Coordinates of C-alpha atoms and ligand atoms in Angstrom, one line a residue:
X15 CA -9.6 -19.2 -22.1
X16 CA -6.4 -19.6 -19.9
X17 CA -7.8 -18.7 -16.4
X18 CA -10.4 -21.7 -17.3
X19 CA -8.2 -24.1 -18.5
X20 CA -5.4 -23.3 -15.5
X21 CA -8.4 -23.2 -12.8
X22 CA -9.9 -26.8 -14.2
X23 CA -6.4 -28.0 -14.4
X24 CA -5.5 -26.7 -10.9
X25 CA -8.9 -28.5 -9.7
X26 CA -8.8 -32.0 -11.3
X27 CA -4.7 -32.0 -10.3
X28 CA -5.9 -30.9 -6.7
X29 CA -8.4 -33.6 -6.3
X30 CA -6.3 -36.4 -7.9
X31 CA -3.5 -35.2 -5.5
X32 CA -5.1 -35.3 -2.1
X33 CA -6.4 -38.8 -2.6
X34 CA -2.8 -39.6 -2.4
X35 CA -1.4 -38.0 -0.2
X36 CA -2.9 -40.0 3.1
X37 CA 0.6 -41.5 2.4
X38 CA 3.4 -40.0 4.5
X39 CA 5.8 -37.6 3.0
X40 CA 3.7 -36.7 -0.3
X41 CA 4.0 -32.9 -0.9
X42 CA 0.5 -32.0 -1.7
X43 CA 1.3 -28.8 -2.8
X44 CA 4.6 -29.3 -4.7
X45 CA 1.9 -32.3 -6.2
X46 CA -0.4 -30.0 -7.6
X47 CA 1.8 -27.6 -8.7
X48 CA 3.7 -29.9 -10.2
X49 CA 1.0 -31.6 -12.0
X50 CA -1.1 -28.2 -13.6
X51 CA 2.2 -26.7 -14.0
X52 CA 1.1 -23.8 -11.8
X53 CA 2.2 -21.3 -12.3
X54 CA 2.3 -21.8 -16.5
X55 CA -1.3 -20.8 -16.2
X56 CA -0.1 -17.1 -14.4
X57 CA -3.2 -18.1 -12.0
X58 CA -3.2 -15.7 -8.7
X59 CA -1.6 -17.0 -6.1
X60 CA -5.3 -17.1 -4.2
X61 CA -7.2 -19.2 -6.7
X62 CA -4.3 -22.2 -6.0
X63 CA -5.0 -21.7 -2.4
X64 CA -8.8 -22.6 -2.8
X65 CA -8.7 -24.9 -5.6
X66 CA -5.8 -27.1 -2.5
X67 CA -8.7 -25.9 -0.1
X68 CA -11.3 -27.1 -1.9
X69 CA -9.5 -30.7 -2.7
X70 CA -8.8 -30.8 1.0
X71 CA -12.7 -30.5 2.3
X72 CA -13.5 -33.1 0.2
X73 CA -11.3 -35.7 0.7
X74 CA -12.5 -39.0 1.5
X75 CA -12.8 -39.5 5.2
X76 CA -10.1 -37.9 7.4
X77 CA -6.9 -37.6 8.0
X78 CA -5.1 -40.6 10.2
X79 CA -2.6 -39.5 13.0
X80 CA 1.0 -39.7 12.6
X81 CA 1.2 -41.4 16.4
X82 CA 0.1 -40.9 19.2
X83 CA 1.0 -39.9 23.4
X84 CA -0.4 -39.1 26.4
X85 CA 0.1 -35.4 27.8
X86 CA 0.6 -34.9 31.3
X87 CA -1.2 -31.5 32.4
X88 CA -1.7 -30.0 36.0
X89 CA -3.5 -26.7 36.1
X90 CA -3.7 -25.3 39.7
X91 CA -7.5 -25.7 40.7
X92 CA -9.6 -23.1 42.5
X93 CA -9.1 -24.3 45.9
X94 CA -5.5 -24.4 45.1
X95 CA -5.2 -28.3 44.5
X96 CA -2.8 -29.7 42.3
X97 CA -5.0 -31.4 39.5
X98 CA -3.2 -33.7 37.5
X99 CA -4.9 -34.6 34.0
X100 CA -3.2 -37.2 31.4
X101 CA -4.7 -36.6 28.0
X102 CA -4.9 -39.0 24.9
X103 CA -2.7 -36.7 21.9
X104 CA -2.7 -37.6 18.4
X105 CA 0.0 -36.2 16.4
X106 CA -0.9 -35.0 12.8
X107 CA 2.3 -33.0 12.1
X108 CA 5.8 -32.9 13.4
X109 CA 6.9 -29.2 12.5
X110 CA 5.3 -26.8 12.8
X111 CA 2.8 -29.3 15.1
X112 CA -0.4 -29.8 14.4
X113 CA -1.8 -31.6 17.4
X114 CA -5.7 -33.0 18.6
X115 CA -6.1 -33.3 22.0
X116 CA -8.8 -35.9 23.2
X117 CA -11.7 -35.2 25.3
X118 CA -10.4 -31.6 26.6
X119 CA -13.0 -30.0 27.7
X120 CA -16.6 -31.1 29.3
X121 CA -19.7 -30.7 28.0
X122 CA -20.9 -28.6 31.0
X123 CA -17.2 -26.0 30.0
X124 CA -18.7 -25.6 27.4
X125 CA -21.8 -24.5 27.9
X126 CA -20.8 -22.4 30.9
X127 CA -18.4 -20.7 28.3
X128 CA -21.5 -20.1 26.0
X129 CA -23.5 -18.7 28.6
X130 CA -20.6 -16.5 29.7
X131 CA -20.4 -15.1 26.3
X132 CA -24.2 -14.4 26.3
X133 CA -25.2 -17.5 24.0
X134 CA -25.4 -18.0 20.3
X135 CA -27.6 -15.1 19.0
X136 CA -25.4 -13.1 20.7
X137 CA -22.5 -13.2 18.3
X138 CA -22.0 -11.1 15.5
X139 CA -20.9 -11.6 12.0
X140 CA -17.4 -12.7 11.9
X141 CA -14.7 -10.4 10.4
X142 CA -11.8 -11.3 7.6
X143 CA -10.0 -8.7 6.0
X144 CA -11.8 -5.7 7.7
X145 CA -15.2 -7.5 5.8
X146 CA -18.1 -8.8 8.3
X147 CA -20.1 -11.3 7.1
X148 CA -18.3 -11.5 3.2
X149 CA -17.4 -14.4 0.9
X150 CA -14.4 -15.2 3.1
X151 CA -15.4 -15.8 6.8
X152 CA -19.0 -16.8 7.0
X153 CA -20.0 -17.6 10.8
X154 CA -20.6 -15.6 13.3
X155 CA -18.0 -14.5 16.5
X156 CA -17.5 -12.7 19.6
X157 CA -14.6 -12.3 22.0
X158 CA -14.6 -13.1 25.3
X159 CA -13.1 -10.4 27.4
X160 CA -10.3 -11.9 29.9
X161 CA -11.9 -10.7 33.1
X162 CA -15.0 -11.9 32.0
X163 CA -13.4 -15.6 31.5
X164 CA -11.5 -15.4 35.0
X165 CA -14.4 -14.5 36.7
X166 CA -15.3 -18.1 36.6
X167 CA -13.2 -21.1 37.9
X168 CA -14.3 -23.3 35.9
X169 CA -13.1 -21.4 32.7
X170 CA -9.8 -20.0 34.1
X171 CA -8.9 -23.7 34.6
X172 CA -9.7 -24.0 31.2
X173 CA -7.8 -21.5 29.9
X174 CA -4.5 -22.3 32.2
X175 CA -5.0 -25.9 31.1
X176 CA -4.9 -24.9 27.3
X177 CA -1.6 -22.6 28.2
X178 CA 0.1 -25.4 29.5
X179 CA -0.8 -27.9 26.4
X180 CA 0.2 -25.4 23.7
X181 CA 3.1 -25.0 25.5
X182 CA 4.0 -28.5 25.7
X183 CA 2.6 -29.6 22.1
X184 CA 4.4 -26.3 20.1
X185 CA 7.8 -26.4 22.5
X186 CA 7.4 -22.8 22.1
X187 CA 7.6 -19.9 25.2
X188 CA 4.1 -18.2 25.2
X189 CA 2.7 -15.0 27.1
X190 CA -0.2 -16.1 29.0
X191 CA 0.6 -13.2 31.6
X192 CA -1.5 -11.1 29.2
X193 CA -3.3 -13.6 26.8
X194 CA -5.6 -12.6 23.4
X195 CA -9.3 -13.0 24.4
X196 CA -11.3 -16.5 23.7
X197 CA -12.7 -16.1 20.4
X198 CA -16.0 -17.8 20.1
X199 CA -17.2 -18.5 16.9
X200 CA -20.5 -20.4 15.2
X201 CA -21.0 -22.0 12.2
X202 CA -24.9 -22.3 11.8
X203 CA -25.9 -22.5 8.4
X204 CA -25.2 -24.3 6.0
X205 CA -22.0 -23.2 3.6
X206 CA -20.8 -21.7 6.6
X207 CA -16.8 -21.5 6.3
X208 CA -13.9 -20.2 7.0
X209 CA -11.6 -19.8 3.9
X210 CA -7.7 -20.4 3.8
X211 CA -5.7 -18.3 6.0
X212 CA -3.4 -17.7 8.4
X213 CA -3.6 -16.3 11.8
X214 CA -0.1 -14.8 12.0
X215 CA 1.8 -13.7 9.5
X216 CA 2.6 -16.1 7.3
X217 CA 5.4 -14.7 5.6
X218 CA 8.0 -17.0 5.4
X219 CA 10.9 -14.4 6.9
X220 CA 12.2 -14.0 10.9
X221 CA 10.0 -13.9 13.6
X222 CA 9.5 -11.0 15.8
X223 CA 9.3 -11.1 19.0
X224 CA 6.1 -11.5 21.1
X225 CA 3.8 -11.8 17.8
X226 CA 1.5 -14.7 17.1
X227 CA 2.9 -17.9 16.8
X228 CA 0.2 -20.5 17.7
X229 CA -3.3 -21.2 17.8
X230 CA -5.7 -23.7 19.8
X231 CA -9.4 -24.5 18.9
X232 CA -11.9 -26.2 21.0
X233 CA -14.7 -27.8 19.0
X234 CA -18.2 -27.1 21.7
X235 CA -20.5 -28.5 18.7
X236 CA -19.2 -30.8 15.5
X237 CA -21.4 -30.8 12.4
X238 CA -23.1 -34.1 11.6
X239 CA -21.6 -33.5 8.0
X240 CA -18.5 -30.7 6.9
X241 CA -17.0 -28.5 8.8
X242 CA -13.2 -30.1 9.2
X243 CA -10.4 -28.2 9.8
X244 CA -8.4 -28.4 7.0
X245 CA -4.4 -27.3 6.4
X246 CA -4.3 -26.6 3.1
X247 CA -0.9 -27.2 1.4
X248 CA -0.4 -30.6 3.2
X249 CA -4.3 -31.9 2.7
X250 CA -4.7 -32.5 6.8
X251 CA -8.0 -32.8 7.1
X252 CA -8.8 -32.8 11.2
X253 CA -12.1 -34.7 12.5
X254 CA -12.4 -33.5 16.1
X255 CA -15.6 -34.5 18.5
X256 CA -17.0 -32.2 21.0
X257 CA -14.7 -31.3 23.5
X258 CA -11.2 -31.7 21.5
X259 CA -8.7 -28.5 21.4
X260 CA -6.7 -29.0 18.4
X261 CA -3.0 -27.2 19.2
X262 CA -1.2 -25.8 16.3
X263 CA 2.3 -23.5 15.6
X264 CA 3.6 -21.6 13.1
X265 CA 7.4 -21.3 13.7
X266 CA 9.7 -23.3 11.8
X267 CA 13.1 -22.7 13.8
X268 CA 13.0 -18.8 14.0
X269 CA 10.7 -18.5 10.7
X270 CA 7.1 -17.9 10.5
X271 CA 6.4 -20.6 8.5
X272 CA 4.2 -20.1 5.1
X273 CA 2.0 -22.2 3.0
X274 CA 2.3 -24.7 6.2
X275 CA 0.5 -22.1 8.8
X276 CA -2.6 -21.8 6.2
X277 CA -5.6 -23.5 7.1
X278 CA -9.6 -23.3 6.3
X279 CA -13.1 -24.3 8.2
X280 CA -14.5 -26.5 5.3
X281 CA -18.0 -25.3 4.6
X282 CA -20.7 -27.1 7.1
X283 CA -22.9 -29.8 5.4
X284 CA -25.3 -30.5 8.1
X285 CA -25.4 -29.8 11.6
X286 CA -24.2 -26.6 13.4
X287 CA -20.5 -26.0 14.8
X288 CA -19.3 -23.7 17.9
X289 CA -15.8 -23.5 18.8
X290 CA -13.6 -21.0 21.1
X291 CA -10.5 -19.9 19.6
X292 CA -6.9 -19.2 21.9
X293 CA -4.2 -17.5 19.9
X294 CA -0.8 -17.4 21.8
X295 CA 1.9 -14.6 21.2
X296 CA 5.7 -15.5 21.8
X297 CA 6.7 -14.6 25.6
X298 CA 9.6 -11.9 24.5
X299 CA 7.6 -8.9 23.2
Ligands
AKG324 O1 -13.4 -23.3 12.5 C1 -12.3 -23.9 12.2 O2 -12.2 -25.1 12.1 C2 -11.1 -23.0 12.0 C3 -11.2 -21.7 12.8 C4 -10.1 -20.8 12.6 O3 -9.3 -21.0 11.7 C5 -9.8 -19.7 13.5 O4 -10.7 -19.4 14.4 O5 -8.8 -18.9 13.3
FE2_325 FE1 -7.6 -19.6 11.8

């Protein structure tokens, strides 16, 4: 029938698609769309998400940076010290940034922040669309409550430090005066995922002030296989090691941006994956 044809369409046009578009400037959604001429098939908007999704995770090796700079951060340390850190950045879009960090975070953060949050088996199923533990976010979460976090030096550094990069990667203002808690979230089995979405509102129209705008993720454990970070409609597919915060924004001028803001946890092959999760709201609320 139709929904067959358009979805094997959709998938062979994905695929075909994100092999090309490692090269600069290709559209990989205006690509696909073009090519199944979607929406001829009257597919739901949803099933062209995951069929770009799905092309995405399975692209061959990952993406390559667009360039790269060095980021000059200084946190305040505990004993009041300025503490000036130059990180490596690599750049793998321009607007709304998408931005990897190098070597952000120690080992020994990291595990600190795990104990903190009272370790793996700790966490609970992680909830999409009011559903725990459904088809569309399988892994397992728990937040981090902000007293909790700055009751440790080690981890409020951590936190000011990944204020002050957002701020500098996005450009944008953020409230860090009363931040979101640190999300920590595990991937442990295998086909765990995070299907395409967005963690603002991305709706295309004006920005309101003080909602979310950006989002940073610090990868604590990789997978040996799976697991990227994917951004759907442009086929960015991020390879971070342990201890990388990946910095991205949603605001194109003073318009939550759309298809560009979507992004997926590609299902993990092999291996396990723990990251903490910052989301920033705008300063003016
Ligand atoms: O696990 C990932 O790579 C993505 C996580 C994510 O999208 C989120 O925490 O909002
Ligand atoms: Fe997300």
């Amino acid at each position: 029938n139709d929904l067959t044809r358009g979805l094997a369409a959709l998938g062979s046009a994905a695929e075909n698609c994100a092999t090309r578009a490692g090269a600069a400037g290709l559209d990989f959604a205006r690509c696909v769309q073009d090519a199944a001429s979607y929406p001829n098939f009257l597919l739901p908007r949803p099933l062209f998400d995951e069929a770009l999704r799905n092309a995405s995770c399975r692209l061959p090796g990952a993406s390559r940076a667009l360039r790269r700079h060095t980021l000059d951060i200084s946190a305040g340390g505990s004993d009041c010290s300025e503490q000036a850190r130059r990180l490596d950045v690599e750049v793998f879009r321009e607007h709304p940034p998408v931005a990897l960090i190098k070597g952000f975070a120690p080992n020994a953060t990291c595990a600190r922040l795990l104990l903190v949050a009272g370790g793996l088996d700790s966490l609970s199923p992680a909830v999409a669309r009011g559903v725990a533990g459904g088809f569309y976010r399988r892994s397992s979460s728990k937040n981090v409550a902000n007293h909790e976090l700055d009751a440790h030096p080690a981890l409020q550094s951590l936190r000011a430090e990944m204020f002050l990069a957002a701020k500098q990667l996005t450009g944008y203002s953020l409230n860090s005066t009363s931040p979101e808690p640190l999300n920590i979230a595990a991937y442990r089995n295998p086909g765990d995922e995070y299907r395409p979405h967005c963690d603002g509102r991305c709706s295309g129209d004006r920005h309101r002030p003080g909602e979310r705008v950006a989002t940073s993720i610090l990868y604590c454990q990789v997978p040996t296989e799976g697991g990227h970070t994917t951004f759907t409609h442009d086929a960015l597919k991020i390879a971070p090691s342990e201890g990388d915060l990946l910095v991205f924004g949603y605001l194109i001028g003073q318009t939550m941006a759309r298809g560009e803001a979507e992004h997926s946890a590609c299902p993990v092959l092999a291996g396990g994956k723990w990251i903490a999760t910052q989301w920033y709201a705008e300063e003016n609320g």
